[in-house]
Amino acid sequence: MYDLIDKKRYGGKLTCEEIDFIVKGFTDGDIPDYQMAAFLMAVCLNGMDKEETVRLTLAMAHSGDMLDLSPIKGVKVDKHSTGGVGDKTTLVIGAMVAALGIPVAKMSGRGLGHTGGTIDKLESIPGFNTSISTDKFFEDVNRLKFAVAGQTANLAPADKKIYALRDVTATVSSLPLIASSIMSKKLASGADVIVLDVKTGSGAFMKTLKDSVALAAAMVQIGNGAGRKTYGVITDMNQPLGRAVGNTLEVIEAINALKGNAPEDLMEDALVLGQYMVYGAGAADSPEEARKMLEKTIEDGSALKKFAEMVEAQGGDPSYIYDTDKFEKAKFVEPALSPADGYVRTIKTDDVGIASLILGGGRETKEDVIDHAVGLIIEKKIGDEVKKGEPLAYIHANDKEKLEAAKERLISAYTIGEKPEKLPLHVYGTVTEDKIVFEQEGLSEEACPGGVNLFGDH
Ligand code: URA
């Protein structure tokens, strides 16, 4: 290990055998934390090329169970978001794509920190059970084309161990390390088609378009390099997605979206990601055709029906889907008022997530218990005109003290300016195996100064 640290320290390229030795040795406990930490820092400083990153990802993916989804018939599609505030897209897309007969076998995580998890959101529905056996998971996907399960398998244990070390050694923000971390879990989850929602902006892991595009490009190359059809869509996280933040509130917003009443940004996110899931599965001749098919699942009610069927199959009460007034409500609902006249310029999206966390809607540690009913409904988004004393958002709380703290956090997340703002785009661009397509002129130069490099190390 000493020699390999030294090699990477001087920018050398590691062989496949060397990378496998490091990952296996560290996972088995033969390589101590201090040597792995030194190695990770050398990677942060000197990087890894495409071949090294693909091998690192495969070694981490194979460090635990590799899920075999072959008992599920058809092309299995998966979707992954790098994490955002108010991101309930999985609930909407899963139902839409499954309504087209395409199997969505979704393994989801719980939320930690300012971003929420799909599993926590679904558990807002009384009776809903995400701890289902692998057999039931396969059976439900074969029968209904849609199931959502918590991660029970031992997926990519090397990543868990490496991530814990990165977290305390200032080695998280390294493109090959982030890309291999995310993709090792995706490859281990077994889907044939992977669509990545790479968020960019104030609430995202990657704050700049340049970093987000680089991450998307690297992950798409890794996925395709490992034989999975992979697409990356770069979408906005400069403000919460939709208007609801908090578990029950987000589920209600997702159900309303399936009923045809979606905020524009949420439906755009769902359609763009969904179109690559459907196209990637071979069910449409073009992404544009796939989009039309998905829109139809909303118009004819088949996506809503699919969602209710999935909920019922996993022990949830489907009557809540048809009558969202049945969901338990928070005791207090109060507005957070604008301190000034003007237009919303920016929203510190992380802070909106933290406001929800303060209310009890998220977890600071793994042991925290979530209060599903609390959260926020955002009234004013970027570009909106606002008068002093008008609500920026409504806070749903079960505790007065937490309500006041969340209100303060929410108000301080906003900057109000005198002039109307240019609205952020919903979608910035899409990365496929061989190209990056940007949604607007000028973005290519911003994201890839000096030219597009598909492995992302611009
Ligand atoms: N999410 C992950 O799973 N891994 C990283 O390294 C960063 C974000």
XYZ file of C-alpha atoms and ligand atoms in Angstrom:
466
model
C 0.000 0.000 0.000
C 2.922 2.327 0.718
C 4.120 1.969 -2.883
C 0.648 2.661 -4.280
C 0.196 5.790 -2.162
C 3.593 6.930 -3.398
C 2.663 6.170 -7.020
C -0.522 8.234 -6.829
C 1.275 10.983 -4.931
C 3.431 11.519 -8.035
C 0.408 11.320 -10.347
C 1.009 7.768 -11.571
C -1.688 5.665 -13.192
C -2.784 2.647 -11.165
C -3.395 -0.715 -12.801
C -6.631 -2.687 -12.391
C -4.869 -5.148 -10.051
C -3.580 -2.301 -7.902
C -7.024 -0.721 -7.578
C -8.627 -4.083 -6.724
C -5.899 -4.651 -4.094
C -6.656 -1.290 -2.430
C -10.456 -1.685 -2.377
C -10.408 -5.300 -1.190
C -7.650 -4.654 1.347
C -9.464 -1.689 2.868
C -12.889 -3.395 2.922
C -11.408 -6.490 4.614
C -9.605 -4.373 7.212
C -6.084 -5.278 6.009
C -5.296 -1.709 4.963
C -5.530 0.716 7.901
C -7.496 3.986 7.831
C -4.354 6.150 7.875
C -2.985 4.608 4.683
C -6.364 4.768 2.935
C -6.766 8.402 4.007
C -3.356 9.274 2.526
C -4.284 7.480 -0.682
C -7.647 9.287 -0.933
C -5.907 12.634 -0.501
C -3.470 11.735 -3.285
C -6.490 10.978 -5.525
C -8.064 14.314 -4.570
C -4.904 16.153 -5.557
C -3.862 14.187 -8.634
C -7.140 12.719 -9.906
C -7.790 9.480 -11.715
C -8.315 8.917 -15.413
C -11.306 7.218 -16.972
C -9.951 3.666 -16.796
C -8.894 4.037 -13.171
C -12.281 5.514 -12.191
C -14.258 2.792 -13.954
C -12.141 0.112 -12.244
C -12.510 1.793 -8.847
C -16.285 1.857 -9.334
C -16.428 -1.805 -10.332
C -14.219 -2.841 -7.413
C -16.491 -0.980 -4.981
C -19.653 -2.352 -6.605
C -18.330 -5.924 -6.296
C -17.296 -5.464 -2.647
C -20.781 -6.654 -1.563
C -23.973 -8.087 -3.078
C -24.556 -7.514 -6.783
C -28.349 -7.653 -7.098
C -29.538 -10.018 -9.765
C -32.790 -8.634 -11.137
C -33.141 -11.386 -13.743
C -36.295 -12.827 -12.067
C -37.939 -9.586 -13.216
C -39.061 -9.766 -16.824
C -38.125 -7.003 -19.269
C -35.584 -4.179 -19.296
C -35.240 -2.851 -15.754
C -34.878 0.912 -15.408
C -33.664 2.939 -12.443
C -33.434 6.611 -11.665
C -31.171 8.331 -9.192
C -31.041 11.923 -7.982
C -27.873 13.415 -6.525
C -30.167 14.946 -3.913
C -32.267 18.037 -3.582
C -34.887 19.869 -1.554
C -38.516 19.088 -2.389
C -37.399 16.366 -4.808
C -40.363 13.997 -4.945
C -39.824 13.153 -8.621
C -39.304 9.412 -8.056
C -42.920 9.058 -6.857
C -44.240 10.746 -9.977
C -41.939 9.143 -12.550
C -42.097 5.664 -11.066
C -45.863 5.588 -11.519
C -45.760 7.134 -15.010
C -43.085 4.802 -16.355
C -44.653 1.711 -14.758
C -48.049 2.681 -16.226
C -46.402 2.163 -19.631
C -45.562 -1.420 -18.669
C -41.864 -0.772 -18.019
C -40.554 -2.376 -14.805
C -39.408 0.122 -12.175
C -37.599 -1.781 -9.420
C -36.681 1.045 -7.100
C -34.301 0.613 -4.193
C -34.385 3.826 -2.248
C -32.633 5.338 0.697
C -33.681 7.352 3.698
C -32.876 11.027 3.929
C -30.009 12.387 5.959
C -29.230 16.080 6.454
C -31.087 18.693 4.436
C -32.230 16.374 1.629
C -35.132 13.958 2.016
C -35.381 10.289 1.056
C -38.090 8.560 -0.948
C -38.583 5.859 1.687
C -39.366 8.440 4.386
C -41.814 10.174 2.083
C -43.694 6.973 1.264
C -43.944 6.064 4.939
C -46.247 9.095 5.324
C -48.940 6.870 3.825
C -50.537 4.871 6.669
C -49.551 1.200 6.526
C -46.954 1.592 3.763
C -44.148 -0.906 4.222
C -40.801 -0.554 2.476
C -39.128 -3.460 4.317
C -40.335 -6.076 1.872
C -38.540 -9.317 1.073
C -36.629 -9.703 -2.164
C -39.187 -12.283 -3.346
C -42.104 -9.916 -2.788
C -40.144 -7.110 -4.434
C -39.622 -9.212 -7.577
C -43.224 -10.451 -7.511
C -44.648 -6.915 -7.213
C -42.479 -5.588 -10.025
C -43.463 -8.508 -12.277
C -47.157 -8.063 -11.506
C -47.482 -4.271 -11.204
C -44.212 -3.062 -12.809
C -43.553 -0.887 -9.747
C -42.212 -1.465 -6.241
C -40.153 0.652 -3.859
C -38.018 -1.065 -1.244
C -35.549 0.143 1.359
C -31.989 -1.028 0.830
C -31.635 -4.274 2.723
C -28.958 -5.931 0.613
C -25.310 -5.359 1.451
C -24.711 -2.946 -1.438
C -21.182 -1.606 -1.989
C -19.842 -1.910 1.577
C -16.481 -0.550 0.340
C -18.249 2.716 -0.476
C -19.764 2.946 3.016
C -16.336 2.548 4.604
C -14.535 4.840 2.181
C -17.260 7.515 2.410
C -17.023 7.571 6.231
C -13.276 8.179 5.943
C -13.659 10.833 3.239
C -16.159 12.669 5.391
C -13.564 13.286 8.130
C -10.443 13.767 5.988
C -11.585 16.560 3.621
C -11.604 14.165 0.693
C -15.285 14.214 -0.284
C -15.055 16.724 -3.118
C -13.117 14.795 -5.712
C -14.811 14.027 -8.990
C -13.558 10.423 -9.420
C -14.388 9.663 -5.787
C -17.940 11.076 -5.945
C -18.694 9.534 -9.328
C -17.406 6.089 -8.295
C -19.252 6.291 -4.960
C -22.639 6.990 -6.543
C -22.180 4.631 -9.489
C -20.889 1.701 -7.412
C -24.257 1.623 -5.615
C -26.199 1.993 -8.857
C -24.298 -0.818 -10.574
C -24.777 -3.078 -7.549
C -28.552 -2.373 -7.635
C -28.755 -4.248 -10.926
C -30.810 -2.097 -13.345
C -30.150 -2.270 -17.092
C -30.900 1.413 -17.692
C -29.821 4.160 -15.294
C -31.064 7.744 -15.532
C -29.211 10.210 -13.321
C -30.770 13.477 -12.168
C -27.691 15.582 -11.455
C -28.780 18.633 -9.537
C -27.004 21.956 -9.823
C -27.294 25.095 -7.705
C -27.571 26.343 -4.138
C -29.349 23.253 -2.776
C -27.227 20.738 -4.657
C -24.086 18.829 -3.904
C -22.490 20.488 -6.947
C -23.136 24.232 -6.842
C -21.779 25.214 -10.278
C -22.877 24.118 -13.727
C -19.277 23.253 -14.613
C -18.930 20.821 -11.692
C -22.396 19.330 -12.275
C -21.725 18.682 -15.952
C -18.341 17.164 -15.138
C -19.947 14.826 -12.575
C -22.771 13.854 -14.934
C -20.335 13.158 -17.773
C -18.084 11.020 -15.598
C -21.013 8.967 -14.236
C -22.500 8.431 -17.688
C -19.144 7.209 -18.954
C -18.757 4.866 -15.989
C -22.268 3.435 -16.409
C -21.879 2.856 -20.124
C -18.353 1.528 -19.572
C -19.877 -1.062 -17.239
C -22.439 -2.111 -19.838
C -25.474 -0.223 -18.494
C -27.270 2.277 -20.675
C -26.788 5.502 -18.702
C -28.098 9.048 -19.171
C -27.405 12.162 -17.097
C -29.776 15.112 -16.955
C -28.598 18.318 -15.283
C -31.506 19.996 -13.524
C -31.963 23.043 -11.354
C -31.643 23.123 -7.569
C -31.366 26.880 -7.025
C -34.778 26.662 -5.364
C -36.889 23.795 -4.029
C -38.483 21.587 -6.674
C -42.226 22.230 -6.750
C -43.676 23.955 -3.702
C -43.851 21.296 -0.991
C -40.949 20.401 1.322
C -41.567 17.764 4.012
C -42.731 14.173 3.789
C -46.562 14.176 3.790
C -46.699 17.525 2.003
C -44.432 16.167 -0.754
C -46.469 12.996 -1.146
C -49.627 15.106 -1.538
C -47.881 17.268 -4.150
C -46.756 14.132 -6.026
C -50.305 12.703 -5.947
C -51.683 16.018 -7.229
C -49.072 15.894 -10.003
C -50.351 12.451 -10.993
C -53.851 13.966 -11.064
C -52.613 16.569 -13.569
C -51.991 19.434 -11.128
C -48.212 19.632 -11.003
C -46.013 22.657 -10.533
C -44.283 23.191 -13.894
C -40.734 22.500 -12.678
C -41.718 19.202 -11.034
C -43.498 17.899 -14.131
C -40.640 19.005 -16.384
C -38.162 17.128 -14.177
C -40.376 14.030 -14.252
C -40.901 14.153 -18.013
C -37.264 14.729 -18.950
C -35.950 11.956 -16.705
C -38.876 9.696 -17.544
C -38.383 10.100 -21.272
C -34.862 8.669 -21.022
C -36.123 5.796 -18.863
C -38.735 4.887 -21.473
C -36.452 5.494 -24.475
C -33.552 3.673 -22.775
C -35.833 0.686 -22.146
C -36.514 0.536 -25.892
C -40.234 1.316 -25.537
C -40.095 4.424 -27.745
C -38.184 5.367 -30.890
C -37.117 8.751 -29.561
C -37.100 10.663 -26.259
C -39.737 12.984 -27.772
C -42.082 10.065 -28.451
C -41.444 8.769 -24.931
C -42.406 12.153 -23.513
C -45.760 12.063 -25.300
C -46.421 8.551 -23.997
C -45.669 9.712 -20.458
C -47.945 12.740 -20.765
C -50.754 10.423 -21.767
C -50.407 8.430 -18.503
C -51.399 11.589 -16.646
C -54.224 12.497 -19.001
C -55.830 9.034 -18.931
C -55.351 8.520 -15.163
C -53.238 5.371 -15.598
C -50.243 6.792 -13.661
C -52.440 7.698 -10.666
C -54.023 4.235 -10.734
C -50.571 2.643 -10.891
C -49.429 4.628 -7.867
C -52.502 3.529 -5.877
C -51.902 -0.112 -6.868
C -48.273 0.062 -5.737
C -49.310 1.651 -2.420
C -51.918 -1.046 -1.796
C -49.513 -3.867 -2.704
C -47.079 -2.589 -0.069
C -49.673 -2.405 2.712
C -50.605 1.270 2.332
C -54.164 2.591 2.381
C -54.997 3.561 -1.241
C -58.010 5.674 -0.191
C -55.486 8.377 0.835
C -54.399 8.651 -2.781
C -57.904 9.455 -3.968
C -58.652 11.723 -0.989
C -55.527 13.520 0.233
C -57.553 15.371 2.914
C -57.270 12.160 4.929
C -53.533 12.696 5.577
C -52.651 13.744 9.105
C -52.024 17.474 9.337
C -49.579 19.434 11.472
C -51.103 21.310 14.456
C -49.924 24.766 13.427
C -49.792 26.394 10.003
C -48.310 29.882 9.947
C -46.976 32.140 7.209
C -43.360 33.345 7.068
C -43.730 36.960 5.955
C -41.567 38.907 3.552
C -39.525 41.623 5.283
C -39.483 43.816 2.148
C -41.167 44.794 -1.131
C -39.523 43.618 -4.340
C -38.768 40.463 -6.314
C -37.313 37.172 -5.098
C -33.685 37.176 -6.302
C -32.223 34.050 -4.706
C -33.229 31.313 -2.276
C -30.590 29.511 -0.245
C -32.087 26.143 -0.945
C -29.962 24.278 1.638
C -31.501 26.539 4.271
C -35.054 25.685 3.171
C -34.137 22.022 3.669
C -32.672 22.879 7.064
C -35.889 24.732 8.026
C -37.780 21.484 7.364
C -35.156 19.579 9.361
C -35.621 21.970 12.312
C -39.371 21.227 12.251
C -38.601 17.501 12.585
C -39.154 16.617 8.925
C -35.665 15.190 8.457
C -32.833 13.512 10.278
C -29.609 14.923 11.658
C -28.447 11.507 12.821
C -29.474 8.089 11.569
C -31.384 7.417 14.811
C -33.694 10.477 14.593
C -37.410 9.775 14.199
C -39.196 11.754 11.501
C -42.366 13.808 11.967
C -44.085 13.192 8.642
C -46.706 15.953 8.892
C -44.359 18.943 9.217
C -42.728 20.971 6.451
C -43.193 24.004 4.275
C -45.261 25.133 1.344
C -43.285 27.655 -0.686
C -45.410 30.550 -1.947
C -42.762 32.740 -3.586
C -40.135 31.426 -5.942
C -37.338 33.141 -7.886
C -38.636 36.014 -10.005
C -41.937 36.385 -8.126
C -43.032 39.839 -6.999
C -43.602 40.135 -3.265
C -44.950 42.834 -0.956
C -43.686 43.423 2.571
C -45.827 41.334 4.931
C -46.906 38.859 2.210
C -46.230 35.144 2.867
C -42.997 33.745 1.393
C -44.040 30.307 2.604
C -46.390 28.561 5.024
C -44.776 26.607 7.843
C -46.500 23.400 8.986
C -45.332 22.586 12.528
C -46.202 20.532 15.572
C -44.138 22.598 17.995
C -44.279 26.389 18.463
C -40.600 26.817 19.281
C -39.500 24.848 16.236
C -41.980 26.809 14.149
C -40.346 30.116 15.103
C -36.836 28.769 14.462
C -37.841 27.370 11.060
C -39.588 30.630 10.157
C -36.448 32.617 10.905
C -34.304 30.226 8.841
C -36.730 30.353 5.922
C -36.952 34.156 5.858
C -33.167 34.496 5.995
C -32.869 32.073 3.053
C -34.498 34.639 0.750
C -32.903 37.681 -0.854
C -35.373 40.223 -2.174
C -34.194 42.643 -4.872
C -35.688 45.657 -6.603
C -35.779 44.272 -10.139
C -37.355 41.087 -11.512
C -34.838 38.264 -11.853
C -34.029 36.068 -14.797
C -35.653 32.735 -14.004
C -33.385 29.713 -13.597
C -33.836 27.026 -16.243
C -35.478 23.754 -15.152
C -33.127 21.652 -17.276
C -29.626 22.738 -18.316
C -28.519 19.853 -20.446
C -28.376 16.136 -21.064
C -25.366 13.846 -21.208
C -25.613 10.689 -23.289
C -22.918 8.180 -24.163
C -21.326 10.288 -26.855
C -22.467 13.857 -26.395
C -23.606 16.666 -24.132
C -26.550 18.696 -25.363
C -27.192 22.017 -23.653
C -30.621 23.631 -23.448
C -29.412 27.134 -24.197
C -26.689 28.873 -26.123
C -23.776 29.946 -23.961
C -24.158 27.134 -21.424
C -21.555 25.009 -23.182
C -18.950 27.714 -22.731
C -19.931 28.166 -19.059
C -19.869 24.432 -18.338
C -16.983 23.324 -20.516
C -14.617 26.223 -21.154
C -12.019 25.035 -23.627
C -14.277 22.374 -25.142
C -16.340 19.399 -24.120
C -14.472 16.503 -22.588
C -16.822 13.626 -22.070
C -14.974 12.190 -19.147
C -15.668 15.434 -17.401
C -12.247 16.574 -16.242
C -12.544 19.924 -18.027
N -23.332 10.851 -2.766
C -22.692 9.666 -2.696
O -23.325 8.623 -2.642
N -21.347 9.657 -2.700
C -20.590 10.786 -2.762
O -19.377 10.701 -2.768
C -21.261 12.008 -2.818
C -22.651 12.021 -2.834
